[in-house]
Structures are given as C-alpha cells and as structure tokens.
Amino acid sequence: MPNFTQTITLRTSGRRTYEISSDIAAALRQSGLQAGTVTVFCQHTSCSLVIMENADPSARADLHYFMDKLVPEDDPNYTHTLEGPDDMTSHIKMALTRTSEVIPFVDGRLCLGTWQGVFLWEHRDMQHSRRIVLSFNGE
Amino acid sequence: MPNFTQTITLRTSGRRTYEISSDIAAALRQSGLQAGTVTVFCQHTSCSLVIMENADPSARADLHYFMDKLVPEDDPNYTHTLEGPDDMTSHIKMALTRTSEVIPFVDGRLCLGTWQGVFLWEHRDMQHSRRIVLSFNGE
Amino acid sequence: MPNFTQTITLRTSGRRTYEISSDIAAALRQSGLQAGTVTVFCQHTSCSLVIMENADPSARADLHYFMDKLVPEDDPNYTHTLEGPDDMTSHIKMALTRTSEVIPFVDGRLCLGTWQGVFLWEHRDMQHSRRIVLSFNGE
C-alpha cells in the first residue's frame, strides 16, 4: 500500500470558509490510488478545517455568524492579543473545529456525501498563505 | 497493506446519540485485518460523530442538554431555516463535533478505552437514514 | 505498508494542556517509516487532544480560560456529577475538542507547521494516568 503526499497552498483574504474539495479530488486522481483514505491536515493554528454543506451559501454564512458570536473579540481577559483582536479568537475557533480530517475513497472517488464540501476556515482578517497537506494511504 | 471498506446505514428517530461501536467491531472482524486504523466517516452535514462515555446514560443526556443550550434555535439571525428551526442548528452542532474519527486496532480488536463508545449524533428531529463509511487500513 | 503501534502513558496533574509532540516524533523514529500518517488516539472521555500554538504559553492560557467560561461548572441541570463539579464538564470539553488526530509524515519527519504542537488536554483536576495510542501507517 503506497503513500502519496501532496501539499496545496491557498491564498486567503479574510475570515470565511474556502472550499478545497476539488483540490483534494485532483490530488486523488494524480495519486492513481483506488481505495483507501486521504488525511487532510491544516498546518496552522489560526485557521482550521470543516466539512459543511456546500449547496446553499446561507448555511456557511450562518455558521460564520454563530462562531463570531460564540467567540467574541471584546473579552478583556485575553492576553494573547499582540497581533490584534482576531489573534486569540482565531486560535480558539481553530480548537473548536478541526485540524485533521480523514476521508475514505473507493473506486478512485472521494466518499463525500451529496451535500458535503471540505473547507479551509480562515479565522484571520489579514491575507494569509495557508498550507494543507494531503496524505493518501491506499491501494 | 490492503484496504477494506464497508458502509453502514442507521435509521435515526430524532436528536440524540446512537452507539455504533459494535457495528465497527463487526466490520473489523469481517476485514480479517489485525493491526491498523479504521476511519469512521459520517456522510452528512446535519449529524456528526462523537466518542463518549457509554456506561452511564446520564453523561450523554447532559451532553445533549449542553449542546441544545450552546446552540439555541430561537436566534432570529439565522437565515438557513427552510427545513425548520433545527435546520441551521444541526449544521452548527455538526461543525462543533466531528465528521471523521480514526481508531487504531491491534490483534484484531479496536483500541477503545474502557469507557469509550462511538456514537452517531443525530441533530435533526425527523427520522433520517444515515450512512457511515468505515475504511480499514492495516495488515 | 506495515503498521507500527505504540502506546504512551502520561501522568497528568490537573486541568491544562500537556505537549506530546516529542513523544510522537520519538515513536516515528522507532517505527523506521518514512512516509505516511500517524493516528494519535486518546483512550479517555474526560481528556482530549488539541493541536495548538506551542511558542507563546499565553495562547494556551487564554484557551484554557475560554473553555472554562464556555462550559461552566455551576449549571444546576447537570445530573452526571458523581465525581464532582469537573465530572460532566470534562466530558463536554472532550466532545468539543478531539479524540483522534491524524498527522502526515514525510522523509521520516512529522508534517507539523512551524507553530504547531500536539497536546493532551486534561479536563480533570485530580491526578490521572492517561493512555494515548499512536498508530503509524506508512512505508
């Protein structure tokens, strides 16, 4: 069972979710593997991963709204705020979602459900370059 | 290292946790594999996975209570509410828990701790048919 | 593709995060594997895993603060409180973070980002002995 690893880089422009499903599917085709799992791994601590409905954008808009409400920036007790009000809250939002996500594939196709998309969730306001490692284990 | 993939289907009847530990153990026996990992992958965005204490049901009851309190349905700012008040909140609860969970196995047995059970967490009130993909990588 | 499994035991002394990155790196060296993924699996339901910034300790202190605020112990509606006020809240904090985390490795090195450390997050106040299973799949 060979391993195939690829790193994708994403340029983000502010807090929101960015779909990466097609990047993962493209790497799977390059791997030539038919059955196994792909580990999606986010190499940062101020953005994260989430698998979310990708049909109606209102679902993601409401999710963004909820997370901003759950993790308010105006809490005066934060001390890790050197990079601004979205510094510490970005780490918290990351910890409440996911750094790694593992997706099975069969017959060379990702086993995502009908409405599932894979997203990088950027929690910072400034532009960032984000690296996501895709590691395929299969046959 | 061969891959063995199986999909299980679960009929849910309202919001709560449903244990699937024995289904995963049964699929492991069918795989014939002795050492490796099983990826448990939920193919939906309005239910999720959680590994939780499975001895005393009060722990799960309190967990359900907490999540309903954390993600209230009466927030007038949600826009993704076409399917009812548990529509958007189901997506949020899913995002705060897990879509994939990976469990090692050794000597043909899952490495779950003494009190750990694997659960599908249904967040919708109506009946649903839920698909969970089990992908075993091992030897 | 062989599998290599190792269990590490950690003695915790109260609620906080404990870094285990170097334990995982040491096990990877012992495995002799060069490319693949390691599944980090926490065998408990009152502690969890998180990948977090490991440079400035203030980030983790603020994260601990936020989680204690998000999951207050004085909620009179909890029923699973036999072991004290940190009993049920520990399970909730675990469910909101991670039980399994999967990290790719290439050229015999973990693909962690510059600022990423892997932590066991102890949610109980008393001393505990915690077991974490490391399962390497690779070549």
CSV table of C-alpha atoms in Angstrom, one decimal:
chain,number,residue,atom,x,y,z
A,1,MET,CA,0.0,0.0,0.0
A,2,PRO,CA,1.9,3.0,-1.2
A,3,ASN,CA,1.7,6.5,0.3
A,4,PHE,CA,1.2,9.6,-1.9
A,5,THR,CA,1.6,13.0,-0.3
A,6,GLN,CA,0.9,16.5,-1.8
A,7,THR,CA,0.8,19.9,-0.3
A,8,ILE,CA,-1.6,22.5,-1.5
A,9,THR,CA,-1.3,26.2,-0.8
A,10,LEU,CA,-4.3,28.6,-0.5
A,11,ARG,CA,-4.2,32.4,-0.5
A,12,THR,CA,-6.9,33.6,1.9
A,13,SER,CA,-8.4,37.1,2.1
A,14,GLY,CA,-10.2,37.4,5.3
A,15,ARG,CA,-12.3,35.3,7.7
A,16,ARG,CA,-14.6,32.8,5.9
A,17,THR,CA,-14.7,29.3,4.5
A,18,TYR,CA,-12.9,28.4,1.3
A,19,GLU,CA,-13.8,25.2,-0.5
A,20,ILE,CA,-10.9,22.8,-1.3
A,21,SER,CA,-12.9,19.7,-2.3
A,22,SER,CA,-11.8,19.8,-5.9
A,23,ASP,CA,-8.2,20.2,-5.0
A,24,ILE,CA,-8.4,17.0,-2.9
A,25,ALA,CA,-10.2,15.2,-5.8
A,26,ALA,CA,-7.5,16.4,-8.2
A,27,ALA,CA,-4.7,15.1,-6.0
A,28,LEU,CA,-6.5,11.7,-5.6
A,29,ARG,CA,-6.6,11.4,-9.4
A,30,GLN,CA,-2.8,12.1,-9.5
A,31,SER,CA,-2.1,9.5,-6.9
A,32,GLY,CA,-3.6,6.8,-9.0
A,33,LEU,CA,-4.9,5.1,-5.9
A,34,GLN,CA,-8.3,3.4,-6.0
A,35,ALA,CA,-9.3,2.6,-2.3
A,36,GLY,CA,-8.1,4.0,1.0
A,37,THR,CA,-8.2,7.2,2.9
A,38,VAL,CA,-6.9,10.7,2.5
A,39,THR,CA,-5.8,12.7,5.5
A,40,VAL,CA,-6.3,16.4,5.1
A,41,PHE,CA,-4.1,18.3,7.5
A,42,CYS,CA,-4.0,22.0,8.1
A,43,GLN,CA,-0.5,23.2,9.1
A,44,HIS,CA,-1.7,26.3,11.0
A,45,THR,CA,-3.2,27.3,14.4
A,46,SER,CA,-5.3,30.3,13.4
A,47,CYS,CA,-7.3,28.6,10.6
A,48,SER,CA,-9.0,25.2,10.6
A,49,LEU,CA,-10.9,22.6,8.6
A,50,VAL,CA,-14.6,21.9,8.5
A,51,ILE,CA,-16.8,19.6,6.3
A,52,MET,CA,-20.0,21.5,5.7
A,53,GLU,CA,-23.0,21.8,3.3
A,54,ASN,CA,-21.8,23.3,0.1
A,55,ALA,CA,-25.1,23.8,-1.8
A,56,ASP,CA,-26.7,26.8,-0.2
A,57,PRO,CA,-24.2,29.5,0.8
A,58,SER,CA,-26.6,30.7,3.6
A,59,ALA,CA,-25.6,27.7,5.7
A,60,ARG,CA,-21.9,28.8,5.7
A,61,ALA,CA,-22.9,32.5,6.3
A,62,ASP,CA,-24.9,31.4,9.4
A,63,LEU,CA,-22.0,29.2,10.6
A,64,HIS,CA,-19.6,32.2,10.3
A,65,TYR,CA,-22.1,34.3,12.3
A,66,PHE,CA,-22.5,31.7,15.0
A,67,MET,CA,-18.8,31.2,15.5
A,68,ASP,CA,-18.2,35.0,15.8
A,69,LYS,CA,-20.9,35.2,18.4
A,70,LEU,CA,-19.6,32.2,20.3
A,71,VAL,CA,-16.0,33.5,20.5
A,72,PRO,CA,-16.4,37.3,21.0
A,73,GLU,CA,-13.4,39.5,20.4
A,74,ASP,CA,-14.2,42.1,23.1
A,75,ASP,CA,-13.4,39.8,26.1
A,76,PRO,CA,-10.9,41.9,28.1
A,77,ASN,CA,-9.4,38.7,29.7
A,78,TYR,CA,-7.5,37.6,26.7
A,79,THR,CA,-3.7,38.2,27.0
A,80,HIS,CA,-2.6,36.7,23.7
A,81,THR,CA,-3.6,39.8,21.6
A,82,LEU,CA,-0.3,41.1,20.1
A,83,GLU,CA,-1.5,40.6,16.6
A,84,GLY,CA,-4.9,42.3,17.1
A,85,PRO,CA,-8.4,41.4,18.3
A,86,ASP,CA,-8.6,38.4,15.9
A,87,ASP,CA,-5.4,36.8,17.3
A,88,MET,CA,-6.5,34.8,20.3
A,89,THR,CA,-10.0,34.3,19.0
A,90,SER,CA,-8.6,32.6,15.8
A,91,HIS,CA,-6.8,30.0,17.9
A,92,ILE,CA,-10.0,29.3,19.9
A,93,LYS,CA,-12.1,28.9,16.8
A,94,MET,CA,-9.5,26.6,15.4
A,95,ALA,CA,-9.5,24.4,18.6
A,96,LEU,CA,-13.3,24.2,18.4
A,97,THR,CA,-13.2,22.9,14.8
A,98,ARG,CA,-10.7,20.6,13.2
A,99,THR,CA,-7.0,20.4,12.2
A,100,SER,CA,-7.1,17.0,10.5
A,101,GLU,CA,-10.0,15.4,8.6
A,102,VAL,CA,-9.8,11.9,7.1
A,103,ILE,CA,-12.0,11.0,4.1
A,104,PRO,CA,-12.3,7.5,2.6
A,105,PHE,CA,-12.2,6.9,-1.2
A,106,VAL,CA,-13.4,3.9,-3.2
A,107,ASP,CA,-13.0,3.3,-7.0
A,108,GLY,CA,-10.8,6.3,-7.2
A,109,ARG,CA,-13.5,8.7,-5.9
A,110,LEU,CA,-13.9,10.5,-2.6
A,111,CYS,CA,-16.7,9.1,-0.4
A,112,LEU,CA,-18.2,12.6,0.4
A,113,GLY,CA,-21.9,12.7,0.9
A,114,THR,CA,-24.2,14.5,-1.6
A,115,TRP,CA,-24.1,17.8,0.3
A,116,GLN,CA,-20.6,17.7,1.8
A,117,GLY,CA,-17.8,20.0,0.8
A,118,VAL,CA,-14.4,20.3,2.5
A,119,PHE,CA,-13.4,23.8,3.6
A,120,LEU,CA,-10.5,25.7,5.0
A,121,TRP,CA,-11.9,28.0,7.6
A,122,GLU,CA,-9.8,31.2,7.7
A,123,HIS,CA,-10.2,32.9,11.1
A,124,ARG,CA,-7.8,35.9,10.5
A,125,ASP,CA,-8.8,39.1,8.8
A,126,MET,CA,-5.5,39.8,7.0
A,127,GLN,CA,-4.4,37.9,3.9
A,128,HIS,CA,-2.5,34.7,4.6
A,129,SER,CA,-0.9,31.9,2.6
A,130,ARG,CA,-2.1,28.6,4.0
A,131,ARG,CA,-0.6,25.1,3.5
A,132,ILE,CA,-2.7,21.9,3.6
A,133,VAL,CA,-1.0,18.5,3.5
A,134,LEU,CA,-2.9,15.7,1.7
A,135,SER,CA,-1.6,12.2,2.6
A,136,PHE,CA,-3.2,9.3,0.7
A,137,ASN,CA,-2.9,5.8,2.1
A,138,GLY,CA,-4.4,3.1,-0.1
A,139,GLU,CA,-4.0,0.6,-2.9
B,1,MET,CA,-1.4,-3.3,3.3
B,2,PRO,CA,-4.9,-3.9,2.0
B,3,ASN,CA,-7.9,-1.6,2.4
B,4,PHE,CA,-11.3,-2.9,3.4
B,5,THR,CA,-14.3,-0.5,3.1
B,6,GLN,CA,-17.8,-1.0,4.4
B,7,THR,CA,-20.8,1.3,4.6
B,8,ILE,CA,-23.3,1.0,7.4
B,9,THR,CA,-26.7,2.6,7.4
B,10,LEU,CA,-28.5,3.7,10.5
B,11,ARG,CA,-32.2,4.7,10.9
B,12,THR,CA,-32.4,7.6,13.4
B,13,SER,CA,-35.6,8.8,15.1
B,14,GLY,CA,-34.9,12.2,16.5
B,15,ARG,CA,-32.0,14.1,18.1
B,16,ARG,CA,-29.8,12.0,20.3
B,17,THR,CA,-26.7,9.8,20.2
B,18,TYR,CA,-26.8,6.3,18.8
B,19,GLU,CA,-24.0,3.9,19.6
B,20,ILE,CA,-22.3,2.2,16.6
B,21,SER,CA,-19.3,0.6,18.4
B,22,SER,CA,-20.5,-3.0,17.8
B,23,ASP,CA,-21.1,-2.3,14.1
B,24,ILE,CA,-17.5,-1.1,13.7
B,25,ALA,CA,-16.2,-4.2,15.7
B,26,ALA,CA,-18.2,-6.5,13.4
B,27,ALA,CA,-16.8,-4.9,10.3
B,28,LEU,CA,-13.3,-5.2,11.7
B,29,ARG,CA,-13.8,-9.0,12.2
B,30,GLN,CA,-15.1,-9.2,8.5
B,31,SER,CA,-12.0,-7.4,7.3
B,32,GLY,CA,-9.7,-10.0,8.7
B,33,LEU,CA,-7.1,-7.3,9.4
B,34,GLN,CA,-5.1,-7.5,12.6
B,35,ALA,CA,-3.3,-4.1,13.1
B,36,GLY,CA,-4.0,-0.7,11.6
B,37,THR,CA,-6.7,2.0,11.8
B,38,VAL,CA,-10.3,2.4,10.9
B,39,THR,CA,-11.6,5.7,9.6
B,40,VAL,CA,-15.2,6.3,10.6
B,41,PHE,CA,-16.7,8.9,8.3
B,42,CYS,CA,-20.2,10.4,8.5
B,43,GLN,CA,-21.5,11.3,5.1
B,44,HIS,CA,-23.9,14.1,6.3
B,45,THR,CA,-23.8,17.7,7.5
B,46,SER,CA,-26.7,17.6,10.0
B,47,CYS,CA,-25.5,14.8,12.1
B,48,SER,CA,-22.0,14.0,13.4
B,49,LEU,CA,-19.7,11.6,15.3
B,50,VAL,CA,-18.6,11.7,18.9
B,51,ILE,CA,-16.7,9.3,21.1
B,52,MET,CA,-18.3,9.4,24.6
B,53,GLU,CA,-18.7,7.6,27.8
B,54,ASN,CA,-21.0,4.7,27.2
B,55,ALA,CA,-21.5,3.3,30.7
B,56,ASP,CA,-23.8,5.8,32.5
B,57,PRO,CA,-26.5,7.2,30.1
B,58,SER,CA,-26.7,10.4,32.3
B,59,ALA,CA,-23.4,11.6,30.7
B,60,ARG,CA,-25.0,11.5,27.2
B,61,ALA,CA,-28.2,13.1,28.5
B,62,ASP,CA,-26.2,16.0,29.9
B,63,LEU,CA,-24.2,16.3,26.8
B,64,HIS,CA,-27.4,16.6,24.7
B,65,TYR,CA,-28.7,19.2,27.1
B,66,PHE,CA,-25.5,21.3,26.9
B,67,MET,CA,-25.4,21.3,23.1
B,68,ASP,CA,-29.0,22.4,22.8
B,69,LYS,CA,-28.2,25.2,25.3
B,70,LEU,CA,-25.0,26.2,23.4
B,71,VAL,CA,-26.7,26.3,20.0
B,72,PRO,CA,-30.2,27.8,20.7
B,73,GLU,CA,-32.9,27.5,18.0
B,74,ASP,CA,-34.5,30.9,18.7
B,75,ASP,CA,-31.8,33.1,17.3
B,76,PRO,CA,-33.6,35.3,14.8
B,77,ASN,CA,-30.4,36.0,12.9
B,78,TYR,CA,-30.2,32.5,11.2
B,79,THR,CA,-31.3,32.6,7.5
B,80,HIS,CA,-30.8,28.9,6.7
B,81,THR,CA,-34.1,27.8,8.2
B,82,LEU,CA,-36.1,26.4,5.3
B,83,GLU,CA,-36.4,23.0,6.9
B,84,GLY,CA,-37.4,24.3,10.3
B,85,PRO,CA,-35.8,25.6,13.5
B,86,ASP,CA,-33.5,22.5,13.7
B,87,ASP,CA,-32.0,23.1,10.2
B,88,MET,CA,-29.2,25.6,10.8
B,89,THR,CA,-28.6,24.5,14.4
B,90,SER,CA,-27.9,20.9,13.1
B,91,HIS,CA,-25.2,22.1,10.8
B,92,ILE,CA,-23.6,24.2,13.7
B,93,LYS,CA,-23.7,21.2,16.1
B,94,MET,CA,-22.1,19.0,13.4
B,95,ALA,CA,-19.3,21.6,12.9
B,96,LEU,CA,-18.6,21.7,16.6
B,97,THR,CA,-18.2,17.9,16.9
B,98,ARG,CA,-16.7,15.5,14.3
B,99,THR,CA,-17.3,14.2,10.8
B,100,SER,CA,-14.3,11.7,10.8
B,101,GLU,CA,-12.9,9.8,13.7
B,102,VAL,CA,-9.9,7.4,13.4
B,103,ILE,CA,-9.5,4.5,15.8
B,104,PRO,CA,-6.4,2.2,15.9
B,105,PHE,CA,-6.8,-1.6,16.2
B,106,VAL,CA,-4.3,-4.2,17.4
B,107,ASP,CA,-4.6,-8.1,17.4
B,108,GLY,CA,-7.9,-7.7,15.6
B,109,ARG,CA,-9.5,-5.6,18.3
B,110,LEU,CA,-10.4,-1.9,18.4
B,111,CYS,CA,-8.2,0.2,20.8
B,112,LEU,CA,-11.1,1.9,22.5
B,113,GLY,CA,-10.7,2.8,26.2
B,114,THR,CA,-12.7,1.1,28.9
B,115,TRP,CA,-15.5,3.7,28.9
B,116,GLN,CA,-15.4,4.8,25.3
B,117,GLY,CA,-18.2,4.2,22.9
B,118,VAL,CA,-18.5,5.5,19.3
B,119,PHE,CA,-21.8,7.4,18.6
B,120,LEU,CA,-23.6,8.9,15.7
B,121,TRP,CA,-25.1,12.1,17.0
B,122,GLU,CA,-28.3,12.9,15.2
B,123,HIS,CA,-29.1,16.6,15.3
B,124,ARG,CA,-32.4,16.6,13.4
B,125,ASP,CA,-35.9,15.8,14.9
B,126,MET,CA,-37.4,14.0,11.9
B,127,GLN,CA,-36.5,10.4,11.0
B,128,HIS,CA,-33.4,10.0,8.8
B,129,SER,CA,-31.4,7.3,7.1
B,130,ARG,CA,-27.7,7.9,7.8
B,131,ARG,CA,-24.7,6.4,6.1
B,132,ILE,CA,-21.3,5.9,7.8
B,133,VAL,CA,-18.3,4.8,5.8
B,134,LEU,CA,-15.8,2.5,7.6
B,135,SER,CA,-12.4,2.4,5.9
B,136,PHE,CA,-9.8,0.0,7.4
B,137,ASN,CA,-6.1,0.4,6.5
B,138,GLY,CA,-3.9,-2.3,8.1
B,139,GLU,CA,-2.3,-5.6,7.8
C,1,MET,CA,2.8,-0.9,4.0
C,2,PRO,CA,3.5,-2.1,7.6
C,3,ASN,CA,1.7,-0.8,10.7
C,4,PHE,CA,3.6,0.2,13.8
C,5,THR,CA,1.6,0.8,17.0
C,6,GLN,CA,2.9,2.2,20.3
C,7,THR,CA,1.0,3.4,23.5
C,8,ILE,CA,2.4,6.3,25.5
C,9,THR,CA,1.3,6.9,29.1
C,10,LEU,CA,1.1,10.4,30.6
C,11,ARG,CA,0.7,11.3,34.2
C,12,THR,CA,-1.4,14.5,34.5
C,13,SER,CA,-1.7,16.8,37.5
C,14,GLY,CA,-4.8,18.9,36.9
C,15,ARG,CA,-6.6,20.6,34.1
C,16,ARG,CA,-4.3,22.1,31.4
C,17,THR,CA,-2.6,21.1,28.1
C,18,TYR,CA,0.5,18.8,28.1
C,19,GLU,CA,2.6,18.7,25.0
C,20,ILE,CA,3.3,15.3,23.5
C,21,SER,CA,4.8,16.3,20.2
C,22,SER,CA,8.3,14.9,21.0
C,23,ASP,CA,6.8,11.6,22.2
C,24,ILE,CA,5.2,11.2,18.8
C,25,ALA,CA,8.4,12.2,17.0
C,26,ALA,CA,10.3,9.6,19.0
C,27,ALA,CA,7.9,6.9,18.2
C,28,LEU,CA,8.1,7.8,14.5
C,29,ARG,CA,11.9,7.4,14.6
C,30,GLN,CA,11.4,3.9,16.2
C,31,SER,CA,8.9,2.9,13.6
C,32,GLY,CA,11.5,3.3,10.8
C,33,LEU,CA,8.8,4.5,8.5
C,34,GLN,CA,9.4,7.4,6.0
C,35,ALA,CA,6.1,8.5,4.6
C,36,GLY,CA,2.5,8.0,5.8
C,37,THR,CA,0.3,9.1,8.7
C,38,VAL,CA,0.2,8.7,12.4
C,39,THR,CA,-3.1,8.4,14.2
C,40,VAL,CA,-3.0,9.9,17.7
C,41,PHE,CA,-5.9,8.4,19.7
C,42,CYS,CA,-6.8,9.4,23.3
C,43,GLN,CA,-8.4,6.4,25.2
C,44,HIS,CA,-10.4,8.5,27.6
C,45,THR,CA,-13.6,10.6,27.7
C,46,SER,CA,-12.6,13.3,30.3
C,47,CYS,CA,-9.5,14.5,28.5
C,48,SER,CA,-8.9,15.2,24.8
C,49,LEU,CA,-6.4,16.2,22.1
C,50,VAL,CA,-5.8,19.6,20.5
C,51,ILE,CA,-3.1,20.9,18.1
C,52,MET,CA,-2.3,24.4,19.3
C,53,GLU,CA,0.3,27.1,19.1
C,54,ASN,CA,3.3,26.0,21.2
C,55,ALA,CA,5.5,29.1,21.1
C,56,ASP,CA,3.8,31.6,23.4
C,57,PRO,CA,2.3,30.0,26.5
C,58,SER,CA,-0.3,32.8,26.8
C,59,ALA,CA,-2.2,31.3,23.8
C,60,ARG,CA,-2.8,28.1,25.8
C,61,ALA,CA,-3.6,30.0,29.0
C,62,ASP,CA,-6.3,32.0,27.1
C,63,LEU,CA,-7.6,28.8,25.5
C,64,HIS,CA,-8.0,27.2,29.0
C,65,TYR,CA,-9.7,30.3,30.2
C,66,PHE,CA,-12.2,30.4,27.3
C,67,MET,CA,-13.1,26.7,27.7
C,68,ASP,CA,-13.8,27.1,31.4
C,69,LYS,CA,-16.0,30.0,30.6
C,70,LEU,CA,-17.8,28.2,27.7
C,71,VAL,CA,-18.5,25.1,29.9
C,72,PRO,CA,-19.4,26.5,33.4
C,73,GLU,CA,-19.4,24.0,36.3
C,74,ASP,CA,-22.2,25.7,38.2
C,75,ASP,CA,-25.0,24.7,35.9
C,76,PRO,CA,-27.6,23.0,38.2
C,77,ASN,CA,-29.1,21.0,35.4
C,78,TYR,CA,-26.1,18.5,35.1
C,79,THR,CA,-27.0,15.1,36.6
C,80,HIS,CA,-23.7,13.3,35.8
C,81,THR,CA,-21.8,14.8,38.8
C,82,LEU,CA,-21.0,11.8,41.0
C,83,GLU,CA,-17.2,12.5,40.7
C,84,GLY,CA,-17.5,16.3,41.4
C,85,PRO,CA,-18.2,19.5,39.6
C,86,ASP,CA,-15.5,18.8,37.0
C,87,ASP,CA,-17.1,15.4,36.0
C,88,MET,CA,-19.7,16.3,33.4
C,89,THR,CA,-17.9,19.4,32.2
C,90,SER,CA,-14.8,17.2,31.4
C,91,HIS,CA,-16.9,15.1,29.1
C,92,ILE,CA,-18.4,18.1,27.4
C,93,LYS,CA,-15.0,19.8,26.9
C,94,MET,CA,-13.7,16.5,25.4
C,95,ALA,CA,-16.7,16.3,23.0
C,96,LEU,CA,-16.0,19.9,21.8
C,97,THR,CA,-12.3,19.1,21.0
C,98,ARG,CA,-10.8,15.9,19.6
C,99,THR,CA,-10.3,12.3,20.5
C,100,SER,CA,-8.3,11.4,17.4
C,101,GLU,CA,-5.9,13.5,15.4
C,102,VAL,CA,-4.1,12.3,12.2
C,103,ILE,CA,-0.8,13.8,11.2
C,104,PRO,CA,1.1,13.1,8.0
C,105,PHE,CA,4.9,12.5,7.9
C,106,VAL,CA,7.3,12.7,5.0
C,107,ASP,CA,11.1,11.8,4.9
C,108,GLY,CA,10.7,10.4,8.5
C,109,ARG,CA,9.5,13.7,9.9
C,110,LEU,CA,6.1,14.9,11.1
C,111,CYS,CA,4.4,17.5,8.9
C,112,LEU,CA,3.6,19.8,11.7
C,113,GLY,CA,3.5,23.5,10.9
C,114,THR,CA,6.1,25.9,12.4
C,115,TRP,CA,3.9,26.9,15.4
C,116,GLN,CA,2.0,23.6,15.9
C,117,GLY,CA,2.3,21.4,18.9
C,118,VAL,CA,0.2,18.4,19.8
C,119,PHE,CA,-1.3,18.5,23.3
C,120,LEU,CA,-3.2,16.2,25.6
C,121,TRP,CA,-5.8,18.4,27.2
C,122,GLU,CA,-6.6,17.2,30.7
C,123,HIS,CA,-10.0,18.4,31.9
C,124,ARG,CA,-10.0,16.8,35.4
C,125,ASP,CA,-8.5,18.4,38.5
C,126,MET,CA,-7.2,15.2,40.2
C,127,GLN,CA,-4.1,13.3,39.0
C,128,HIS,CA,-4.7,10.8,36.2
C,129,SER,CA,-2.7,8.3,34.2
C,130,ARG,CA,-3.6,8.8,30.5
C,131,ARG,CA,-3.0,6.4,27.6
C,132,ILE,CA,-2.6,7.6,24.1
C,133,VAL,CA,-2.3,5.1,21.2
C,134,LEU,CA,0.0,6.0,18.3
C,135,SER,CA,-0.7,4.0,15.1
C,136,PHE,CA,1.6,4.6,12.2
C,137,ASN,CA,0.6,3.6,8.7
C,138,GLY,CA,3.2,4.1,6.0
C,139,GLU,CA,6.1,2.9,4.1
